[in-house]
Coordinates of C-alpha atoms and ligand atoms in Angstrom, one line a residue:
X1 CA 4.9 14.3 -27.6
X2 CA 8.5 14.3 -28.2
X3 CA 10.2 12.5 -25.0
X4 CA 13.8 13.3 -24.0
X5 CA 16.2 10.9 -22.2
X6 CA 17.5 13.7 -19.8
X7 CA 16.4 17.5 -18.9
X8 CA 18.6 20.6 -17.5
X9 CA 16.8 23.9 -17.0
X10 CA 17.7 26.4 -14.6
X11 CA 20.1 24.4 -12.7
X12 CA 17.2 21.3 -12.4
X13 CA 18.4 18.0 -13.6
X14 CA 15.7 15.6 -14.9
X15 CA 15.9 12.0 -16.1
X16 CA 13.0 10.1 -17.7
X17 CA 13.4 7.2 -16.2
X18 CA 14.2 3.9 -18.7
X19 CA 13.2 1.2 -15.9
X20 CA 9.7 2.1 -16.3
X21 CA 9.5 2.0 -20.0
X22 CA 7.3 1.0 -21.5
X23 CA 4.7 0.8 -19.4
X24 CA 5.3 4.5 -17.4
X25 CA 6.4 7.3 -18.8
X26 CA 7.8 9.0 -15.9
X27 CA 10.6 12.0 -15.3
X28 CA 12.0 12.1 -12.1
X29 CA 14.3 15.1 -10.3
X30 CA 17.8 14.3 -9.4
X31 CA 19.7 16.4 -7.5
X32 CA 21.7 14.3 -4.8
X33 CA 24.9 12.4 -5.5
X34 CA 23.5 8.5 -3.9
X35 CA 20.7 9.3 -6.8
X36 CA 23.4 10.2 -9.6
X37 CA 25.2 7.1 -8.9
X38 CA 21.9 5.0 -8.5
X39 CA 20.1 6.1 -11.4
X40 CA 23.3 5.0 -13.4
X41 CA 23.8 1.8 -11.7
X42 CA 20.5 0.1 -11.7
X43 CA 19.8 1.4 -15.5
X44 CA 17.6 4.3 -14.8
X45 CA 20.0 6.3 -17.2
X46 CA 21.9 3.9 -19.3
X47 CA 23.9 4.0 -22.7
X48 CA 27.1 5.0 -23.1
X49 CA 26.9 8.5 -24.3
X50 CA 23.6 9.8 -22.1
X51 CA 25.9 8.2 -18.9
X52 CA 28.6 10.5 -19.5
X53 CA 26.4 13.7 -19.9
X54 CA 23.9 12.7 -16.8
X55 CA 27.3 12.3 -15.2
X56 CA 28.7 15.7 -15.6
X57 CA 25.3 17.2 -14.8
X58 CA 24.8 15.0 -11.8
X59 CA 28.1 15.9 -10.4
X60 CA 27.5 19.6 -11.2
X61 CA 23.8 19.4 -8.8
X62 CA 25.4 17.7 -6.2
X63 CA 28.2 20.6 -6.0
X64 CA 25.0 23.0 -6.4
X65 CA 23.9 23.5 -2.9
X66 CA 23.5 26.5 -0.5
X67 CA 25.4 25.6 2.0
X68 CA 28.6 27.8 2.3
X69 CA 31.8 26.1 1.9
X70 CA 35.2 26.8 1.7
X71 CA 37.4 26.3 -1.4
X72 CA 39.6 23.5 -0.2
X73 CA 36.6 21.5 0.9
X74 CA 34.9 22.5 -2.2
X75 CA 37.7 21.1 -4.6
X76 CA 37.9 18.0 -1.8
X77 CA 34.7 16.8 -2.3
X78 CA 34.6 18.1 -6.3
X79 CA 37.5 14.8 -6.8
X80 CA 35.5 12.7 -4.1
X81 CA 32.3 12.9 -6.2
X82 CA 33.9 12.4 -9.6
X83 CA 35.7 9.3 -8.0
X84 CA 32.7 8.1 -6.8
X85 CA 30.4 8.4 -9.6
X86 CA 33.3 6.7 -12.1
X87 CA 32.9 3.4 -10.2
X88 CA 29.1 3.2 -11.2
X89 CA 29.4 1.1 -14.2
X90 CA 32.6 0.0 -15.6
X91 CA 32.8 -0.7 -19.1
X92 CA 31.5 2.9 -20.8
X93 CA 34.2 4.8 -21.1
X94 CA 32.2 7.9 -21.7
X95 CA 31.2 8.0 -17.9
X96 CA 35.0 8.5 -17.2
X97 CA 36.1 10.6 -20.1
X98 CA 33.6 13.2 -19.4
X99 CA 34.1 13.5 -15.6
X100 CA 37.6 13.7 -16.0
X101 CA 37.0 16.5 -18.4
X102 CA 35.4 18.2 -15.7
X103 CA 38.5 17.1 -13.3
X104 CA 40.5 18.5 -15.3
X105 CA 39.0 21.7 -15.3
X106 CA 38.3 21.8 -11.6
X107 CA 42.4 21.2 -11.3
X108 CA 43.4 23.9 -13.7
X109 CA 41.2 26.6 -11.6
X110 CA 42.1 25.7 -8.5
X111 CA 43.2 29.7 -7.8
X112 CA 39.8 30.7 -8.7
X113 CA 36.4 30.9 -5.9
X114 CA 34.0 28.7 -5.3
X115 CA 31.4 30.2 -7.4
X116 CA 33.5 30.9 -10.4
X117 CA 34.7 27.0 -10.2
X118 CA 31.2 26.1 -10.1
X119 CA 30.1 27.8 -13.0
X120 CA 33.0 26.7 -15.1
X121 CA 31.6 22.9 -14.5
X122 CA 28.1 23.8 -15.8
X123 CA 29.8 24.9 -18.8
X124 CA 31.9 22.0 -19.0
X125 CA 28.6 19.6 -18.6
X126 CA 26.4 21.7 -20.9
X127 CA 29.4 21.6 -23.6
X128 CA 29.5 17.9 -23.5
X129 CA 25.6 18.1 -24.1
X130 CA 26.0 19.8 -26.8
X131 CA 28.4 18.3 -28.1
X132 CA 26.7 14.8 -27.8
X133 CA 23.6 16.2 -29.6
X134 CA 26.4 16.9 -32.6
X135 CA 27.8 14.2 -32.5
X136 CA 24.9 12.0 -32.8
X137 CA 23.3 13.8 -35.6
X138 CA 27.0 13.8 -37.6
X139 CA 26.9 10.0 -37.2
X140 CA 23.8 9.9 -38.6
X141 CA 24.6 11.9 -41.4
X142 CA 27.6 10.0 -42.1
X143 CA 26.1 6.7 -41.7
X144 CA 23.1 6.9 -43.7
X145 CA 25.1 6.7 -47.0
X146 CA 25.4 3.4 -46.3
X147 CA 22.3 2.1 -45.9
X148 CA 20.1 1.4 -49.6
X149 CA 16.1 1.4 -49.8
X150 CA 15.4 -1.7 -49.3
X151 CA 17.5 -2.8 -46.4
X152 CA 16.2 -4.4 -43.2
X153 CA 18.7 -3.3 -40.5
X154 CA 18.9 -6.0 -37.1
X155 CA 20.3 -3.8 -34.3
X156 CA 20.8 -5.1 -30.4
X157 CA 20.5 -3.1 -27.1
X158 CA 19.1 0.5 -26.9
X159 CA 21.1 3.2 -29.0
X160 CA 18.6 6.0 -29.5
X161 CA 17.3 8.9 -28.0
X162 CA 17.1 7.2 -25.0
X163 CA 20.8 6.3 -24.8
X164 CA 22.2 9.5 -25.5
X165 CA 21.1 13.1 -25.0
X166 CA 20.4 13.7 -29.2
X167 CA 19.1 11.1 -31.9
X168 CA 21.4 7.9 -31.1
X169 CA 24.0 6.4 -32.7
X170 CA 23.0 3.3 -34.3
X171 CA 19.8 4.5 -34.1
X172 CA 20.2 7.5 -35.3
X173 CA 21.5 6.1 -38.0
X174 CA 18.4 4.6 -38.8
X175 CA 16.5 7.7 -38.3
X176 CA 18.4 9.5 -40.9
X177 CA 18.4 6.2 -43.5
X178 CA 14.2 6.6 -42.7
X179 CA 13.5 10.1 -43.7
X180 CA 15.2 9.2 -47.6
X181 CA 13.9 5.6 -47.4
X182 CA 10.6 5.7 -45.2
X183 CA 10.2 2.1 -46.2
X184 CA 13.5 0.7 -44.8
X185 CA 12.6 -2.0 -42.2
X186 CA 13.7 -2.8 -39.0
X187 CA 14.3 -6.0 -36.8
X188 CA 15.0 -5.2 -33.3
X189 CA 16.3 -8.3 -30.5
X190 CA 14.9 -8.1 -27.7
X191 CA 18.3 -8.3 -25.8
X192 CA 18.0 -10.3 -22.9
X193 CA 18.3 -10.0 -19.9
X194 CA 17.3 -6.5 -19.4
X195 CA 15.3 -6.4 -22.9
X196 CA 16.5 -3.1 -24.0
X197 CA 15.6 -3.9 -27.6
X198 CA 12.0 -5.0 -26.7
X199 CA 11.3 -2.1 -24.2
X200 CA 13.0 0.4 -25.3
X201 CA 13.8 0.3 -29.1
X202 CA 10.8 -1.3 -30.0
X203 CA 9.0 2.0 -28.1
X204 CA 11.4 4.4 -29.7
X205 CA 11.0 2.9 -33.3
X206 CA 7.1 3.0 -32.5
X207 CA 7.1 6.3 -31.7
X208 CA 8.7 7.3 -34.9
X209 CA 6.6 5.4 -37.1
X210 CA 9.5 3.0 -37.8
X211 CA 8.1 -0.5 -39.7
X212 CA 10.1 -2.4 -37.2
X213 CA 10.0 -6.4 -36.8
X214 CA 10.3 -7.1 -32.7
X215 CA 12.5 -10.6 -32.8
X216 CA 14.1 -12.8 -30.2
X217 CA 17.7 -12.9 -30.0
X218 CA 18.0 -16.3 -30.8
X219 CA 16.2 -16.1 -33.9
X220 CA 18.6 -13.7 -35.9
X221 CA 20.7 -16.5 -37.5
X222 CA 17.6 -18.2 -38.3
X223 CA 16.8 -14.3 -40.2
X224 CA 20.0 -14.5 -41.8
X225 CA 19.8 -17.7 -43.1
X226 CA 16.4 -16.7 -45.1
X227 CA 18.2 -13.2 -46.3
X228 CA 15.7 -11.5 -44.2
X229 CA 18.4 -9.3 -42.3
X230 CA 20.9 -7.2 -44.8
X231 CA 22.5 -5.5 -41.9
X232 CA 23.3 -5.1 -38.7
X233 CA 24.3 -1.6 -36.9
X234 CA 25.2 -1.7 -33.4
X235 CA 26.2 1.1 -30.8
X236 CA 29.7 0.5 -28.7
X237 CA 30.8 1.0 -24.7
X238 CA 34.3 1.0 -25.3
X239 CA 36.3 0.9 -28.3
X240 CA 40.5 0.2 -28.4
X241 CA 43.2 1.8 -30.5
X242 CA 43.0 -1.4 -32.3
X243 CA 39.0 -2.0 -32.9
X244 CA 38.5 -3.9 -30.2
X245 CA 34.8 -3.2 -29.5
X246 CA 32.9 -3.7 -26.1
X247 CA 29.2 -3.6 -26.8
X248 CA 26.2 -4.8 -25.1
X249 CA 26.3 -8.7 -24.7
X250 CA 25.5 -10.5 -27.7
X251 CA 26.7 -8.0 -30.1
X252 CA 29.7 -10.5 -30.4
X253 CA 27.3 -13.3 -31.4
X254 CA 26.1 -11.5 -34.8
X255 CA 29.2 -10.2 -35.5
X256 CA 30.4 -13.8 -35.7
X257 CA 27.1 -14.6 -37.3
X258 CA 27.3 -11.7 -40.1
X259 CA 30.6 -13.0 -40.9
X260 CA 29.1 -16.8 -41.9
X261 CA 26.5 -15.0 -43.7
X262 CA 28.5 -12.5 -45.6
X263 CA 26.4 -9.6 -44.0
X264 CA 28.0 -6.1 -43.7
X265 CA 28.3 -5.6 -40.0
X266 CA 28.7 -1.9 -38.7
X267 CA 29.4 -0.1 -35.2
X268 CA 28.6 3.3 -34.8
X269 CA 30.4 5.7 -31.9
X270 CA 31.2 9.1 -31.4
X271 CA 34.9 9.6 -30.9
X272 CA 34.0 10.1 -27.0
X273 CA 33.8 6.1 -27.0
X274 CA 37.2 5.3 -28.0
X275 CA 39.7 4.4 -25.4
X276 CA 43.1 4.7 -26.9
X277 CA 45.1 4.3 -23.9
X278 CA 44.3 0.9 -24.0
X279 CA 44.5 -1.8 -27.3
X280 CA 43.7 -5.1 -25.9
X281 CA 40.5 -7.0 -25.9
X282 CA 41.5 -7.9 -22.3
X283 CA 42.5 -4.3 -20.9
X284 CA 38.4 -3.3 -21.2
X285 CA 36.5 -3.8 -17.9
X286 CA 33.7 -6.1 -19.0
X287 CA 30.6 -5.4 -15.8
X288 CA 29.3 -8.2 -14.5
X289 CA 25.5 -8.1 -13.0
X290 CA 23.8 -9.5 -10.4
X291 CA 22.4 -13.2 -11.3
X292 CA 18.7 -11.8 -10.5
X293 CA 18.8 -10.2 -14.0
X294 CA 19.5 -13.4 -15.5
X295 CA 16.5 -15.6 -12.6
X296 CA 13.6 -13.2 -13.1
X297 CA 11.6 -11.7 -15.3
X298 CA 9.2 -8.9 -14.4
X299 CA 10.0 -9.7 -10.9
X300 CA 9.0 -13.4 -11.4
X301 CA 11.6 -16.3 -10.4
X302 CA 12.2 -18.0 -13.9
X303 CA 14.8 -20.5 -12.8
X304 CA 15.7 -22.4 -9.5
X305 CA 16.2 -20.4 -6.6
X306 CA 19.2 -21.4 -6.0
X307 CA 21.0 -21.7 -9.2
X308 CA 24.1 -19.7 -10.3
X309 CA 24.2 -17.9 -13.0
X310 CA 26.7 -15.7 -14.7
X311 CA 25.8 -12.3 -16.5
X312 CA 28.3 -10.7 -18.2
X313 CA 26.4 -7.3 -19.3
X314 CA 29.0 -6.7 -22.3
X315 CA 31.2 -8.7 -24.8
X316 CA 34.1 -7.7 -27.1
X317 CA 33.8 -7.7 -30.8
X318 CA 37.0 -8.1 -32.3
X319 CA 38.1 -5.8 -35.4
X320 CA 38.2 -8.4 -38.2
X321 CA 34.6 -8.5 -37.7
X322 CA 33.7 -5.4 -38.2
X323 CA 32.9 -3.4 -41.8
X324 CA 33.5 -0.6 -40.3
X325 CA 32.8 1.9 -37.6
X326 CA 31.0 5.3 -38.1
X327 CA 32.1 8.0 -36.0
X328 CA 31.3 11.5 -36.4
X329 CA 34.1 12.5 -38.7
X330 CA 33.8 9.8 -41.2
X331 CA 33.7 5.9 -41.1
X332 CA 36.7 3.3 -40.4
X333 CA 37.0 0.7 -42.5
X334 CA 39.0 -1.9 -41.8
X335 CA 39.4 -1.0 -38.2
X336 CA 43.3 -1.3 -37.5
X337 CA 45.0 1.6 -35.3
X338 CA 46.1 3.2 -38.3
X339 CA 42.9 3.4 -40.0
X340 CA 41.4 4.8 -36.1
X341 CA 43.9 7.8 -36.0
X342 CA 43.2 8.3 -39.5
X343 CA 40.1 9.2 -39.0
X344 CA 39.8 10.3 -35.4
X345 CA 42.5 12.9 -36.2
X346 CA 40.2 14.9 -39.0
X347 CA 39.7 18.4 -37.3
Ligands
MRU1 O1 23.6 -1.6 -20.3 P1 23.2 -0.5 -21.2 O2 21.8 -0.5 -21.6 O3 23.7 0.8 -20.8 O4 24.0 -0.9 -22.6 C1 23.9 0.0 -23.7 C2 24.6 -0.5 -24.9 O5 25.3 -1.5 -24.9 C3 24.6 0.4 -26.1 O6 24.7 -0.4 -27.2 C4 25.8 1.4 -26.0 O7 25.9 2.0 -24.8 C5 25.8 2.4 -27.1 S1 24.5 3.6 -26.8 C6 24.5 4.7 -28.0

């Protein structure tokens, strides 16, 4: 059965939901705007990409009820929601770029009725759907060149079909290497604390017939060390006009680790994930979780009760360590804000 990471027919919005994985396979109606913003929070949708599309959607079902209203409360509560829903998770810059796309849109038809606004947001939502399923399947085209027959690829954290609405990025990546090289292998990190790699790649990977290698994350420099890993593709969050690249925690630790080894280390985003309003490494919002994440494990204490912890759910890879990024319309070596708008600005 082919599973999808997020449904829209006929004005229903459905999620799978990624919480459950792997155990339960198990899709679940949203259609209020407390379940939009909860489903994002607490992980039930998650990955950059797939956050900004639920978003749009989400915002579109909560604006989708009977009730009559009038156009100024309409347009009211249209900027209340997207404000709302942009403060779920901070670092993914998808979730704001595509709700103020639909912001935008709501502001430039403000002379129009109610209904008519409404159906230009499902448009907007459905376009950025779209678009994400191109996008993801450009990247993989685009990335696969790079990849030989006998690699063994480490990636971290979920980039699939499970963090976006088409094939992934990283991932898809992968997917498009394995239908030339059906032998390439895999190693997948768990990716502590939420274990996206071990629940969710791992599943993904399976599911596709993958040869895939399920690793700890503390045992890739060990890997490295033995030539067992010849690269590492990542997804992003957030990615500056200079290369600065926010990425699930830990990415920074191979990045620094595929430099020692001389290992080519590559990021793959659609264009959607850059933020070029900002450069910095310190202008991106880095979310921190609660310490429970970091104290339990299947609902089990695993530390002391009473001990802090810190859980920074995203670190910041800077340029020099990255090969290069593959984006849909081409890849960025070198990452520098000259080689960005180089290739960002390709029609
Ligand atoms: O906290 P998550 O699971 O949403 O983090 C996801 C990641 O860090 C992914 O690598 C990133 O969003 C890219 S997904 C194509």
């Amino acid at each position: 059965m082919k599973h999808s990471s997020l449904l829209f027919k006929n004005d229903i919005l459905t999620i799978l939901d990624q919480t459950l994985l792997p155990q339960k396979v198990k899709y679940k109606k949203i259609s209020h705007l407390k379940d939009v913003y909860t489903a994002i929070k607490n992980l039930q949708v998650r990955g950059a990409p797939l956050i900004g599309v639920f978003a749009a959607y989400g915002l579109y079902v909560s604006l989708n009820t009977k009730t009559r209203i009038k156009k100024t409360e309409f347009i009211r509560k249209a900027l209340h929601n997207i404000d709302y829903l942009k403060t779920a998770r901070p670092t993914a810059v998808n979730l704001s770029w595509a709700l103020t796309k639909i912001q935008e849109v709501i502001l430039n038809n403000k002379e129009s009725t109610v209904p008519e606004i409404k159906r230009l947001i499902k448009k907007t939502a459905e376009r950025i759907h779209r678009d994400d399923v191109k996008l993801c399947r450009m990247i993989g085209i685009t990335g696969c060149k790079l990849i030989s027959k006998n690699d063994s690829i480490l990636t971290h954290c979920n980039t699939g079909f499970l963090a976006t609405s088409g094939n992934g990025t990283a991932l898809s990546v992968i997917y498009e290497a394995y239908k030339k090289y059906p032998k390439i292998k895999v190693y997948v990190d768990e990716t502590r604390p939420l274990l996206q790699g071990a629940r969710l790649t791992s599943w993904e990977l399976l599911s596709k017939n993958i040869d895939l290698r399920l690793i700890t994350d503390n045992s890739a420099a060990f890997l490295m060390q033995k030539k067992k890993i010849t690269k590492v593709i990542v997804g992003a969050d957030r990615i500056t006009s200079l290369g600065f690249t926010a990425n699930k925690v830990g990415t920074y630790n191979l990045a620094v680790l595929c430099k020692h080894h001389k290992i080519p280390f590559y990021v793959a985003a659609p264009s959607s994930t850059f933020d070029l309003s900002i450069s910095k490494s310190k202008d991106i919002p880095i979310e921190e979780r609660p310490a429970k994440e970091i104290k339990t494990l299947a609902n089990r204490l695993i530390a002391p009760k009473d001990v802090k912890a810190c859980n920074p759910a995203f670190d910041i890879t800077p340029p020099g360590l990255i090969t290069g990024i593959i984006t849909e319309k081409g890849i960025i070596y070198q990452p520098s804000k000259k080689n960005i708008l180089k290739i960002l600005n390709r029609i």
